């Protein structure tokens, strides 16, 4: 009885949920029907239903492929490095922005920092080639005119890693500050005033007020990033990578693209996709569990 | 013309709609000037859906699916046969992906589809998605058979069954080399006739910088596209027995790769030397679409390159742009790469072009073959490739020569002429081989025609054909795309290694290549070869 009254009262709020729910059902749960391709010898013309079941044969084949391990290793490597380099970047940037006192300067900096997020990777790729190329890149032109040797930023695998990570920070750090800045507005201003009266300097205030205030946000974002350890976007490694550094740049998503879309081996590609989803789930649950134990913060 | 076509298009839609509802009350409303489409009443009009490449916006007032040539097809083939032609646009750049989606969708697939990609054709055939065409061609395709004379048709077979109509290439040449002869003159050097002489020239380009580039000279323009490294690599391949040719070549995608043939390692070693001495583009591993290469040539930085034979000589093309920047530049075709026998060995195209296929789900296979048959009639081909006599072209020595000063709207009729519309022909067929070549040369600006002729000749000097097995090599379909990537990785890595590390780099790259499918292809080809021999 209380339930119906409650529903009648708040039905608008539930109605608002319909569209997002429909989105998840249609675009996230619906395609799961296709997961069965991983267990079938997929034939184009017979469709998913008509193709023959082959059990785990495709899994066996994928796990025997050397490229699978290479791309898996690279995915984990690039993502861990990204976590170390790119995860703290927005946090630091947000605190820096928070400390700014001039409102117009703060807003201007924010806008400039957001812009790279809206540039597509294809265009960033073009810019990166122009800036970091060995023969005609801007930086190397300057280096060479000063009499230094050119640096193969894009064609030697270790320097490429740095280019890859730096581009990632440049592209996403500004945008990543949004969540932190939102959380920062929630911190009671009086705390800062009280701290100031007690004689706390800027760094003390950051350490004892700002960071604890951001703890929940940091943990949530960390759990989400850990869940994404095994998933990697396609565009960034594909666009920034090239044949000379494939040893590091070839990742699961580019591998799926090659086997699935380019060679038409949908079964193999689905196997890799399913594998990624399962490992991703394990990671996110594990991180959540660990966080609950250690910090009492969790997302589920 | 346009108005009547529009009317006709509307009428066609109306007809379809009526057919769908199941009412065939057409005889009353079919008195338009197109005439006779369903007038007789007892024969129902059918729709034939044909794939067409979408390469961007055509000149106005045309669209990809409604232009002079599609109207020509409708008026001269469709209407007289009571067929409504419908063209289904597919973006050229993502052709295979879109085709896959269309084929998988079943009901909506065009009646005629095509691709240049051998593995894609093999996969469709293997999975039973295509119509077998032998009887249909025998019954409805006499002109088609005549056009694809000889064994051309056999390229459309899969395990002995005719699952595709191959299109026919008019000219089989592929590559030529080009050099800045004005640089040679400046240095007082002769045109290099052998690989060794070329190496000396490249070194001189580097050291003496005859183009005054201020140290930016690129003696040998390189990319990670086959046209830039294929001619060099194949010239290092040693003379091989027939057995070696069949078993050690690897066909990845639609091209033969010499990965396992004797001489391949030496070719890479030579590239390693060129790279380490600064003779080839330093960032060639980044150039996957020749954009940087063309830019460097146009800016007068590049001394020598190999390329698809016609590409530099288009109107407003690379050479034209180079001349704008460096009016004194001369970029001429040469043929310097020699193998151990002194021959200028290089690959050529197989006589087939696209695979034209009719999906199994199509109910219009008879009309489809009739259409291909109509396209291969000489008079139709002439009109489709050259337009209207007296307006678009005039006959000179049996060759239809384009009228250069024809008004733009007349020229625009032919904006999509060629393999996109005359799908059974790749290149111009106007008569003898000699006449075909002349016709193709006439498509280029007059100032470049002599150069084009020479490049054409070079592209056919000492060439060899792709190896063709009588059955598909399944491992090639499976690992091909991945191995192409491995192959390019091998070229880049071995070229960029320090000379002392070359052997080590080559061996590890080759090992990686072999376990990623190279060995599987080798085994299957060896087996297929033995099988072929024992027959």
XYZ file of N, CA and C in Angstrom, chain B residues 243-348:
318
model
N 58.845 -24.976 -58.552
C 58.370 -25.445 -57.255
C 58.551 -24.372 -56.187
N 59.739 -23.744 -56.189
C 59.982 -22.679 -55.199
C 58.975 -21.559 -55.354
N 58.720 -21.202 -56.633
C 57.791 -20.105 -56.888
C 56.430 -20.385 -56.265
N 55.946 -21.618 -56.492
C 54.626 -21.967 -55.987
C 54.596 -22.073 -54.472
N 55.624 -22.699 -53.893
C 55.534 -22.998 -52.472
C 56.033 -21.855 -51.595
N 57.032 -21.108 -52.063
C 57.658 -20.115 -51.178
C 57.050 -18.715 -51.274
N 56.266 -18.478 -52.337
C 55.574 -17.187 -52.406
C 54.424 -17.223 -51.407
N 54.081 -16.062 -50.832
C 52.939 -16.005 -49.935
C 51.973 -14.958 -50.454
N 50.726 -15.382 -50.712
C 49.756 -14.412 -51.203
C 48.963 -13.864 -50.019
N 49.181 -12.595 -49.721
C 48.488 -11.956 -48.602
C 47.582 -10.885 -49.180
N 46.303 -10.942 -48.846
C 45.370 -10.026 -49.485
C 45.301 -10.390 -50.953
N 45.533 -9.434 -51.832
C 45.454 -9.744 -53.259
C 46.817 -9.760 -53.938
N 47.906 -9.637 -53.155
C 49.232 -9.563 -53.773
C 50.147 -10.690 -53.327
N 51.110 -11.033 -54.197
C 52.130 -12.017 -53.852
C 53.251 -11.353 -53.070
N 53.708 -11.992 -51.990
C 54.805 -11.480 -51.174
C 55.965 -12.457 -51.229
N 57.193 -11.950 -51.361
C 58.347 -12.830 -51.552
C 59.016 -13.255 -50.239
N 58.277 -13.246 -49.144
C 58.886 -13.412 -47.819
C 59.890 -14.553 -47.721
N 59.594 -15.704 -48.343
C 60.443 -16.870 -48.133
C 61.355 -17.165 -49.315
N 61.232 -16.378 -50.361
C 62.034 -16.653 -51.558
C 63.501 -16.280 -51.336
N 64.409 -17.010 -51.975
C 65.828 -16.688 -51.815
C 66.115 -15.281 -52.337
N 66.849 -14.504 -51.553
C 67.163 -13.133 -51.964
C 66.422 -12.113 -51.131
N 65.365 -12.548 -50.432
C 64.559 -11.597 -49.658
C 65.389 -10.931 -48.560
N 66.204 -11.766 -47.888
C 67.014 -11.206 -46.795
C 68.008 -10.174 -47.339
N 68.592 -10.465 -48.505
C 69.551 -9.530 -49.100
C 68.873 -8.211 -49.448
N 67.599 -8.320 -49.905
C 66.856 -7.098 -50.230
C 66.702 -6.222 -48.986
N 66.340 -6.875 -47.879
C 66.152 -6.103 -46.649
C 67.480 -5.540 -46.160
N 68.544 -6.317 -46.382
C 69.856 -5.840 -45.958
C 70.235 -4.575 -46.730
N 69.874 -4.574 -48.031
C 70.152 -3.398 -48.851
C 69.352 -2.198 -48.341
N 68.105 -2.452 -47.985
C 67.295 -1.358 -47.442
C 67.875 -0.855 -46.129
N 68.394 -1.789 -45.333
C 69.034 -1.410 -44.072
C 70.211 -0.473 -44.317
N 70.970 -0.836 -45.357
C 72.122 -0.003 -45.707
C 71.660 1.393 -46.147
N 70.648 1.420 -47.020
C 70.136 2.713 -47.492
C 69.646 3.562 -46.327
N 68.937 2.922 -45.404
C 68.386 3.679 -44.282
C 69.499 4.232 -43.406
N 70.454 3.371 -43.083
C 71.496 3.804 -42.148
C 72.438 4.831 -42.759
N 72.492 4.865 -44.099
C 73.311 5.902 -44.722
C 72.482 7.150 -45.023
N 71.243 7.147 -44.542
C 70.397 8.329 -44.719
C 69.924 8.529 -46.145
N 69.780 7.430 -46.906
C 69.404 7.585 -48.320
C 67.907 7.439 -48.562
N 67.168 6.882 -47.585
C 65.705 6.819 -47.765
C 65.022 7.629 -46.659
N 63.753 7.982 -46.921
C 62.992 8.821 -45.986
C 63.100 8.272 -44.565
N 63.474 9.116 -43.633
C 63.700 8.636 -42.272
C 62.412 8.187 -41.597
N 61.315 8.845 -41.901
C 60.048 8.525 -41.237
C 59.157 7.659 -42.118
N 59.748 6.811 -42.965
C 58.888 6.100 -43.917
C 57.893 5.185 -43.229
N 58.187 4.770 -41.999
C 57.246 3.875 -41.313
C 55.957 4.602 -40.931
N 55.971 5.922 -40.972
C 54.764 6.669 -40.613
C 53.886 6.951 -41.824
N 54.430 6.770 -43.019
C 53.739 7.201 -44.228
C 52.949 6.045 -44.818
N 51.684 5.914 -44.389
C 50.887 4.768 -44.827
C 49.997 5.101 -46.004
N 49.972 6.344 -46.424
C 49.105 6.689 -47.554
C 49.837 7.531 -48.609
N 51.163 7.517 -48.575
C 52.001 8.226 -49.553
C 51.861 9.747 -49.473
N 51.183 10.264 -48.471
C 50.957 11.698 -48.410
C 52.283 12.452 -48.248
N 53.095 11.971 -47.281
C 54.383 12.616 -47.039
C 55.275 12.482 -48.267
N 55.229 11.304 -48.895
C 56.037 11.072 -50.092
C 55.721 12.108 -51.167
N 54.418 12.261 -51.472
C 54.026 13.210 -52.509
C 54.448 14.628 -52.134
N 54.286 14.944 -50.846
C 54.656 16.274 -50.402
C 56.147 16.532 -50.637
N 56.964 15.525 -50.283
C 58.407 15.679 -50.445
C 58.789 15.800 -51.926
N 58.120 15.007 -52.778
C 58.415 15.098 -54.213
C 58.032 16.487 -54.729
N 56.834 16.932 -54.329
C 56.351 18.242 -54.805
C 57.228 19.398 -54.342
N 57.804 19.251 -53.146
C 58.668 20.311 -52.645
C 60.084 20.216 -53.179
N 60.307 19.242 -54.081
C 61.626 19.133 -54.689
C 62.684 18.584 -53.756
N 62.267 17.775 -52.770
C 63.247 17.207 -51.849
C 63.684 15.814 -52.272
N 62.847 15.129 -53.064
C 63.078 13.731 -53.375
C 63.782 13.579 -54.720
N 64.799 12.714 -54.752
C 65.551 12.524 -55.976
C 65.081 11.349 -56.801
N 64.663 10.289 -56.116
C 64.297 9.064 -56.810
C 63.165 8.386 -56.047
N 62.268 7.725 -56.806
C 61.225 6.942 -56.143
C 60.671 5.900 -57.104
N 60.017 4.895 -56.553
C 59.259 3.964 -57.380
C 57.797 4.166 -57.035
N 56.922 3.979 -58.046
C 55.511 4.294 -57.810
C 54.668 3.565 -58.848
N 53.355 3.458 -58.578
C 52.442 2.936 -59.594
C 52.646 3.787 -60.844
N 52.762 3.140 -62.009
C 53.317 3.863 -63.157
C 52.619 5.176 -63.546
N 51.259 5.277 -63.435
C 50.690 6.540 -63.949
C 50.580 7.659 -62.915
N 50.816 7.364 -61.641
C 50.346 8.268 -60.582
C 50.907 9.680 -60.574
N 52.111 9.866 -61.106
C 52.727 11.194 -60.987
C 52.286 12.165 -62.071
N 51.660 11.619 -63.131
C 51.488 12.439 -64.334
C 50.068 12.938 -64.569
N 49.221 12.852 -63.553
C 47.870 13.382 -63.730
C 47.899 14.905 -63.808
N 46.830 15.445 -64.460
C 46.676 16.895 -64.507
C 46.546 17.416 -63.070
N 47.266 18.459 -62.737
C 47.262 19.002 -61.380
C 47.768 17.982 -60.370
N 48.540 17.013 -60.842
C 49.039 15.959 -59.961
C 50.408 16.309 -59.392
N 51.102 15.258 -58.955
C 52.359 15.466 -58.239
C 53.405 16.201 -59.082
N 53.582 15.773 -60.335
C 54.609 16.399 -61.171
C 54.242 17.846 -61.476
N 52.955 18.065 -61.748
C 52.492 19.433 -61.997
C 52.821 20.341 -60.813
N 52.555 19.829 -59.619
C 52.825 20.628 -58.422
C 54.319 20.847 -58.212
N 55.111 19.820 -58.542
C 56.559 19.983 -58.438
C 57.030 21.104 -59.366
N 56.464 21.120 -60.588
C 56.867 22.147 -61.554
C 56.495 23.546 -61.074
N 55.394 23.634 -60.335
C 55.009 24.931 -59.789
C 56.054 25.420 -58.794
N 56.557 24.483 -57.973
C 57.552 24.861 -56.959
C 58.958 25.008 -57.541
N 59.298 24.124 -58.466
C 60.644 24.114 -59.061
C 60.493 23.998 -60.579
N 60.338 25.129 -61.253
C 60.060 25.090 -62.693
C 61.115 24.321 -63.489
N 62.348 24.216 -62.962
C 63.398 23.557 -63.734
C 63.400 22.043 -63.543
N 62.523 21.535 -62.675
C 62.563 20.110 -62.335
C 62.187 19.225 -63.514
N 62.881 18.080 -63.601
C 62.519 17.053 -64.586
C 62.418 15.736 -63.851
N 61.249 15.110 -63.918
C 61.022 13.849 -63.214
C 60.673 12.794 -64.255
N 61.654 11.940 -64.558
C 61.450 11.038 -65.691
C 61.489 9.574 -65.278
N 60.748 8.734 -66.021
C 60.730 7.304 -65.715
C 62.067 6.654 -66.070
N 62.572 5.809 -65.171
C 63.745 4.985 -65.479
C 63.497 3.578 -64.939
N 64.420 2.686 -65.200
C 64.215 1.286 -64.811
C 65.518 0.702 -64.270
N 65.958 1.153 -63.098
C 67.329 0.845 -62.684
C 67.523 -0.479 -61.951
N 66.492 -1.051 -61.349
C 66.725 -2.225 -60.504
C 66.964 -3.473 -61.348
N 68.154 -4.064 -61.183
C 68.487 -5.250 -61.950
C 68.681 -6.424 -61.002
N 68.257 -7.621 -61.437
C 68.485 -8.794 -60.590
C 69.789 -9.481 -60.987
N 70.059 -10.646 -60.379
C 71.355 -11.288 -60.611
C 71.530 -11.728 -62.054
N 70.438 -11.832 -62.815
C 70.553 -12.186 -64.233
C 70.614 -10.943 -65.124
N 70.607 -9.761 -64.499
C 70.607 -8.531 -65.285
C 69.238 -8.134 -65.777
N 68.207 -8.867 -65.324
C 66.840 -8.537 -65.757
C 66.207 -7.520 -64.823
N 65.215 -6.798 -65.348
C 64.524 -5.793 -64.536
C 63.208 -6.360 -64.010
N 63.330 -7.488 -63.311
C 62.135 -8.237 -62.904
C 61.249 -7.435 -61.964
N 59.949 -7.428 -62.255
C 58.984 -6.775 -61.365
C 57.620 -7.414 -61.550
N 56.789 -7.315 -60.542
C 55.470 -7.940 -60.656
C 54.541 -7.173 -61.590
N 53.596 -7.868 -62.182
C 52.537 -7.221 -62.947
C 51.202 -7.687 -62.390
